[in-house]
mmCIF file of C-alpha atoms in Angstrom:
data_model
loop_
_atom_site.group_PDB
_atom_site.id
_atom_site.type_symbol
_atom_site.label_atom_id
_atom_site.label_comp_id
_atom_site.label_asym_id
_atom_site.label_seq_id
_atom_site.Cartn_x
_atom_site.Cartn_y
_atom_site.Cartn_z
ATOM 1 C CA GLY A 1 -44.419 -12.719 6.534
ATOM 2 C CA PRO A 2 -47.751 -13.623 8.742
ATOM 3 C CA SER A 3 -47.652 -16.039 11.500
ATOM 4 C CA GLY A 4 -48.188 -19.304 10.386
ATOM 5 C CA TRP A 5 -46.315 -18.385 6.821
ATOM 6 C CA ALA A 6 -46.124 -21.692 5.216
ATOM 7 C CA ALA A 7 -42.657 -21.365 3.305
ATOM 8 C CA MET A 8 -42.999 -23.316 0.056
ATOM 9 C CA GLY A 9 -40.936 -22.527 -3.157
ATOM 10 C CA ALA A 10 -39.032 -24.022 -5.707
ATOM 11 C CA VAL A 11 -35.477 -25.372 -4.758
ATOM 12 C CA ALA A 12 -33.828 -27.803 -6.294
ATOM 13 C CA PHE A 13 -31.582 -30.175 -3.808
ATOM 14 C CA GLY A 14 -30.363 -32.590 -6.726
ATOM 15 C CA ALA A 15 -33.265 -34.681 -7.972
ATOM 16 C CA TRP A 16 -35.438 -33.155 -5.446
ATOM 17 C CA ALA A 17 -37.586 -29.843 -5.493
ATOM 18 C CA VAL A 18 -40.052 -28.191 -2.968
ATOM 19 C CA ARG A 19 -43.243 -27.203 -4.713
ATOM 20 C CA ARG A 20 -46.442 -25.412 -3.896
ATOM 21 C CA ARG A 21 -48.643 -28.474 -4.590
ATOM 22 C CA ARG A 22 -49.205 -31.443 -2.302
ATOM 23 C CA GLY A 23 -47.713 -35.013 -3.101
ATOM 24 C CA LEU A 24 -45.169 -36.824 -4.053
ATOM 25 C CA ARG A 25 -44.131 -37.923 -7.954
ATOM 26 C CA CYS A 26 -41.150 -39.642 -9.164
ATOM 27 C CA CYS A 27 -39.953 -40.006 -12.554
ATOM 28 C CA HIS A 28 -36.931 -42.312 -13.040
ATOM 29 C CA CYS A 29 -34.246 -39.524 -11.831
ATOM 30 C CA GLN A 30 -36.634 -36.738 -10.341
ATOM 31 C CA ALA A 31 -38.950 -36.411 -7.463
ATOM 32 C CA VAL A 32 -41.137 -33.384 -6.413
ATOM 33 C CA ALA A 33 -42.590 -33.275 -2.989
ATOM 34 C CA THR A 34 -44.128 -30.206 -1.131
ATOM 35 C CA LEU A 35 -43.079 -28.845 2.441
ATOM 36 C CA GLU A 36 -44.983 -26.742 4.360
ATOM 37 C CA TRP A 37 -42.982 -25.316 7.617
ATOM 38 C CA THR A 38 -42.699 -22.668 9.442
ATOM 39 C CA PRO A 39 -39.221 -20.938 9.131
ATOM 40 C CA LYS A 40 -36.954 -19.881 12.508
ATOM 41 C CA PRO A 41 -36.560 -16.172 12.600
ATOM 42 C CA ALA A 42 -33.102 -14.979 12.018
ATOM 43 C CA GLN A 43 -30.935 -14.170 14.929
ATOM 44 C CA VAL A 44 -31.934 -11.132 16.541
ATOM 45 C CA LEU A 45 -28.468 -8.737 17.185
ATOM 46 C CA ARG A 46 -27.783 -5.222 18.503
ATOM 47 C CA GLY A 47 -27.022 -2.284 16.560
ATOM 48 C CA ALA A 48 -24.820 0.676 17.619
ATOM 49 C CA ALA A 49 -27.900 2.437 18.881
ATOM 50 C CA GLY A 50 -29.625 -0.376 20.527
ATOM 51 C CA GLU A 51 -31.532 -1.048 17.050
ATOM 52 C CA GLU A 52 -32.610 -4.414 16.380
ATOM 53 C CA VAL A 53 -31.091 -6.030 13.004
ATOM 54 C CA ARG A 54 -31.997 -9.830 11.928
ATOM 55 C CA PRO A 55 -29.372 -10.914 9.584
ATOM 56 C CA LEU A 56 -31.081 -12.510 6.774
ATOM 57 C CA ALA A 57 -27.985 -12.772 3.431
ATOM 58 C CA LEU A 58 -24.378 -12.117 3.160
ATOM 59 C CA GLU A 59 -23.710 -10.743 -0.370
ATOM 60 C CA ARG A 60 -20.034 -11.262 -1.179
ATOM 61 C CA GLY A 61 -18.065 -9.281 -3.517
ATOM 62 C CA GLU A 62 -15.158 -9.888 -5.229
ATOM 63 C CA GLU A 63 -13.306 -8.011 -2.210
ATOM 64 C CA PRO A 64 -14.662 -7.806 1.256
ATOM 65 C CA ALA A 65 -14.784 -4.079 0.993
ATOM 66 C CA ALA A 66 -17.592 -4.646 -1.344
ATOM 67 C CA ASP A 67 -19.797 -7.103 0.919
ATOM 68 C CA VAL A 68 -22.986 -6.105 1.562
ATOM 69 C CA LEU A 69 -25.171 -7.597 4.798
ATOM 70 C CA VAL A 70 -28.863 -7.774 3.978
ATOM 71 C CA VAL A 71 -31.003 -7.271 7.236
ATOM 72 C CA LEU A 72 -34.343 -6.319 8.618
ATOM 73 C CA ALA A 73 -34.188 -4.017 11.254
ATOM 74 C CA ARG A 74 -36.019 -1.292 13.190
ATOM 75 C CA ARG A 75 -35.315 0.796 16.243
ATOM 76 C CA ASP A 76 -37.874 -0.780 18.565
ATOM 77 C CA GLU A 77 -40.708 -3.031 18.849
ATOM 78 C CA SER A 78 -43.118 -0.547 17.880
ATOM 79 C CA GLN A 79 -42.227 -0.237 14.499
ATOM 80 C CA ASP A 80 -42.523 -2.628 11.410
ATOM 81 C CA TRP A 81 -39.269 -4.314 10.396
ATOM 82 C CA GLN A 82 -37.475 -2.614 7.468
ATOM 83 C CA HIS A 83 -35.884 -4.678 4.813
ATOM 84 C CA THR A 84 -31.984 -2.459 3.927
ATOM 85 C CA ARG A 85 -28.706 -3.465 2.621
ATOM 86 C CA LEU A 86 -25.834 -2.563 5.317
ATOM 87 C CA GLU A 87 -22.751 -1.609 3.743
ATOM 88 C CA ARG A 88 -19.375 -2.251 4.880
ATOM 89 C CA ARG A 89 -18.166 1.004 6.011
ATOM 90 C CA SER A 90 -14.940 -0.155 7.463
ATOM 91 C CA PRO A 91 -13.856 -2.824 9.281
ATOM 92 C CA GLY A 92 -16.388 -4.109 11.706
ATOM 93 C CA THR A 93 -18.645 -1.414 10.992
ATOM 94 C CA TRP A 94 -21.553 -1.967 8.664
ATOM 95 C CA ALA A 95 -24.212 0.773 8.230
ATOM 96 C CA ALA A 96 -26.764 2.492 6.215
ATOM 97 C CA GLY A 97 -28.452 5.657 6.326
ATOM 98 C CA ALA A 98 -31.595 5.387 3.768
ATOM 99 C CA GLU A 99 -35.209 4.784 5.226
ATOM 100 C CA VAL A 100 -33.652 3.031 8.356
ATOM 101 C CA ASP A 101 -30.763 4.575 10.036
ATOM 102 C CA VAL A 102 -28.696 1.512 11.434
ATOM 103 C CA GLU A 103 -25.069 0.827 12.176
ATOM 104 C CA LEU A 104 -24.024 -2.610 13.357
ATOM 105 C CA ARG A 105 -20.541 -2.905 14.773
ATOM 106 C CA LEU A 106 -19.027 -6.230 14.742
ATOM 107 C CA ASP A 107 -16.162 -7.638 13.334
ATOM 108 C CA ASP A 108 -16.265 -10.608 10.605
ATOM 109 C CA ALA A 109 -15.123 -13.005 13.146
ATOM 110 C CA ALA A 110 -17.687 -11.894 15.600
ATOM 111 C CA LEU A 111 -20.448 -11.532 13.209
ATOM 112 C CA ALA A 112 -19.596 -15.181 11.607
ATOM 113 C CA ALA A 113 -19.772 -16.786 15.114
ATOM 114 C CA LYS A 114 -23.258 -15.446 15.782
ATOM 115 C CA LEU A 115 -24.634 -16.382 12.494
ATOM 116 C CA LEU A 116 -23.070 -19.411 11.347
ATOM 117 C CA PRO A 117 -23.190 -23.053 12.696
ATOM 118 C CA ALA A 118 -20.680 -24.014 15.036
ATOM 119 C CA THR A 119 -18.117 -26.618 13.841
ATOM 120 C CA PRO A 120 -15.360 -28.234 15.007
ATOM 121 C CA ASP A 121 -12.816 -26.699 12.759
ATOM 122 C CA ALA A 122 -14.430 -23.042 13.487
ATOM 123 C CA ARG A 123 -12.385 -23.032 16.609
ATOM 124 C CA VAL A 124 -8.659 -23.394 14.841
ATOM 125 C CA PRO A 125 -7.349 -20.591 13.344
ATOM 126 C CA VAL A 126 -6.674 -20.830 9.395
ATOM 127 C CA ALA A 127 -3.256 -19.301 10.740
ATOM 128 C CA ASP A 128 -2.768 -22.471 12.727
ATOM 129 C CA LEU A 129 -3.867 -24.653 10.155
ATOM 130 C CA ALA A 130 -1.512 -23.490 7.729
ATOM 131 C CA PRO A 131 1.427 -21.594 9.537
ATOM 132 C CA GLY A 132 3.519 -21.321 6.665
ATOM 133 C CA TRP A 133 1.277 -19.416 4.403
ATOM 134 C CA PRO A 134 0.995 -15.407 3.967
ATOM 135 C CA GLU A 135 -0.877 -13.656 6.354
ATOM 136 C CA ASP A 136 -2.828 -11.821 4.013
ATOM 137 C CA VAL A 137 -4.035 -15.199 2.560
ATOM 138 C CA THR A 138 -5.017 -17.073 5.857
ATOM 139 C CA GLU A 139 -6.937 -13.656 6.272
ATOM 140 C CA ALA A 140 -8.709 -13.951 3.090
ATOM 141 C CA LEU A 141 -9.888 -17.731 4.066
ATOM 142 C CA SER A 142 -11.528 -16.476 7.496
ATOM 143 C CA PRO A 143 -14.161 -16.678 8.913
ATOM 144 C CA TRP A 144 -17.069 -16.932 6.038
ATOM 145 C CA PRO A 145 -17.372 -19.996 4.131
ATOM 146 C CA LEU A 146 -17.625 -18.525 0.429
ATOM 147 C CA LYS A 147 -14.409 -16.961 -1.083
ATOM 148 C CA GLY A 148 -14.994 -14.067 -3.479
ATOM 149 C CA ARG A 149 -18.846 -13.446 -4.952
ATOM 150 C CA GLY A 150 -21.822 -15.044 -3.821
ATOM 151 C CA THR A 151 -24.562 -15.080 -1.358
ATOM 152 C CA ILE A 152 -24.593 -16.754 1.968
ATOM 153 C CA ALA A 153 -27.845 -16.732 3.276
ATOM 154 C CA PHE A 154 -28.909 -16.867 7.202
ATOM 155 C CA ASP A 155 -31.995 -17.309 7.239
ATOM 156 C CA ALA A 156 -34.295 -20.465 5.896
ATOM 157 C CA GLY A 157 -37.198 -18.049 4.914
ATOM 158 C CA TYR A 158 -34.840 -15.635 3.044
ATOM 159 C CA PHE A 159 -33.008 -18.210 0.886
ATOM 160 C CA LEU A 160 -36.849 -19.840 -0.292
ATOM 161 C CA GLU A 161 -38.295 -16.848 -1.083
ATOM 162 C CA HIS A 162 -35.381 -15.416 -2.760
ATOM 163 C CA LEU A 163 -33.916 -18.328 -4.254
ATOM 164 C CA GLY A 164 -34.778 -17.261 -7.967
ATOM 165 C CA GLU A 165 -32.845 -14.089 -7.575
ATOM 166 C CA LEU A 166 -29.822 -15.150 -5.816
ATOM 167 C CA ALA A 167 -28.834 -18.256 -8.238
ATOM 168 C CA ALA A 168 -29.007 -15.525 -11.079
ATOM 169 C CA ALA A 169 -26.226 -16.227 -13.802
ATOM 170 C CA GLY A 170 -23.100 -14.231 -12.812
ATOM 171 C CA LEU A 171 -24.004 -13.666 -8.875
ATOM 172 C CA GLY A 172 -21.698 -16.888 -7.801
ATOM 173 C CA PRO A 173 -22.802 -19.790 -5.256
ATOM 174 C CA VAL A 174 -25.618 -19.261 -2.856
ATOM 175 C CA LEU A 175 -24.823 -20.990 0.526
ATOM 176 C CA LEU A 176 -27.382 -22.042 3.484
ATOM 177 C CA PRO A 177 -25.259 -22.945 6.392
ATOM 178 C CA GLY A 178 -26.464 -25.777 8.171
ATOM 179 C CA GLY A 179 -29.797 -25.770 5.479
ATOM 180 C CA ALA A 180 -30.222 -29.189 6.070
ATOM 181 C CA ALA A 181 -31.465 -28.723 9.642
ATOM 182 C CA GLN A 182 -32.903 -25.653 8.525
ATOM 183 C CA LEU A 183 -34.793 -27.615 5.981
#
C-alpha cells in the first residue's frame, strides 16, 4: 500500500482484537484495542534472473510438492510489484510464468533460514535430535514449523490483510512466526 499505510484489521489473539476504531473496551473476557502501525516490508530476495521477490506467505499442501509461495515480484525498481504465486517445480525451484515470469532457486532449508526468525533449536538438524528415526520422517519435520495443510505468513501486513481468508475452514492453521515482535 501507500507509504505510511496504517494496518488495521480484525485479528484475534485470545481475548484481544485489533479493530478499525480507536479506544479500548472491556467486557469480562473480551477487550478491543486499536493498533495503528506501518508493517515492516517483507525481505527482498533475488530470483534466478535478478528479479526482486518479496515472500509473503507459504501455503502448505498435504505434500511438499503442493506448496505454493505467495510473493510480490518485479523485474527491477522501475516496475510495480506484482502479486503472484510461485509453485514448487522441483526441490529448490519455485516458479511462475503468468504475468510475472519469476523463478526463485532456494531449497527449503535456505528459504526457511532467510524467512523464519532464528531460534536456538533451528541450528540443530532434526536427524540429530532423533537419530533412530527414519530419514523420511526427520526430513518431513524440517525446516518449516507447520506440517501438512496450512499457511505460514512471513509478512505481518499480508497476515492482517488476508487473515479472514487464510483462517477459512478447511485451510489448516495460520502461523505468523515472530508475530509478537511484528505486531
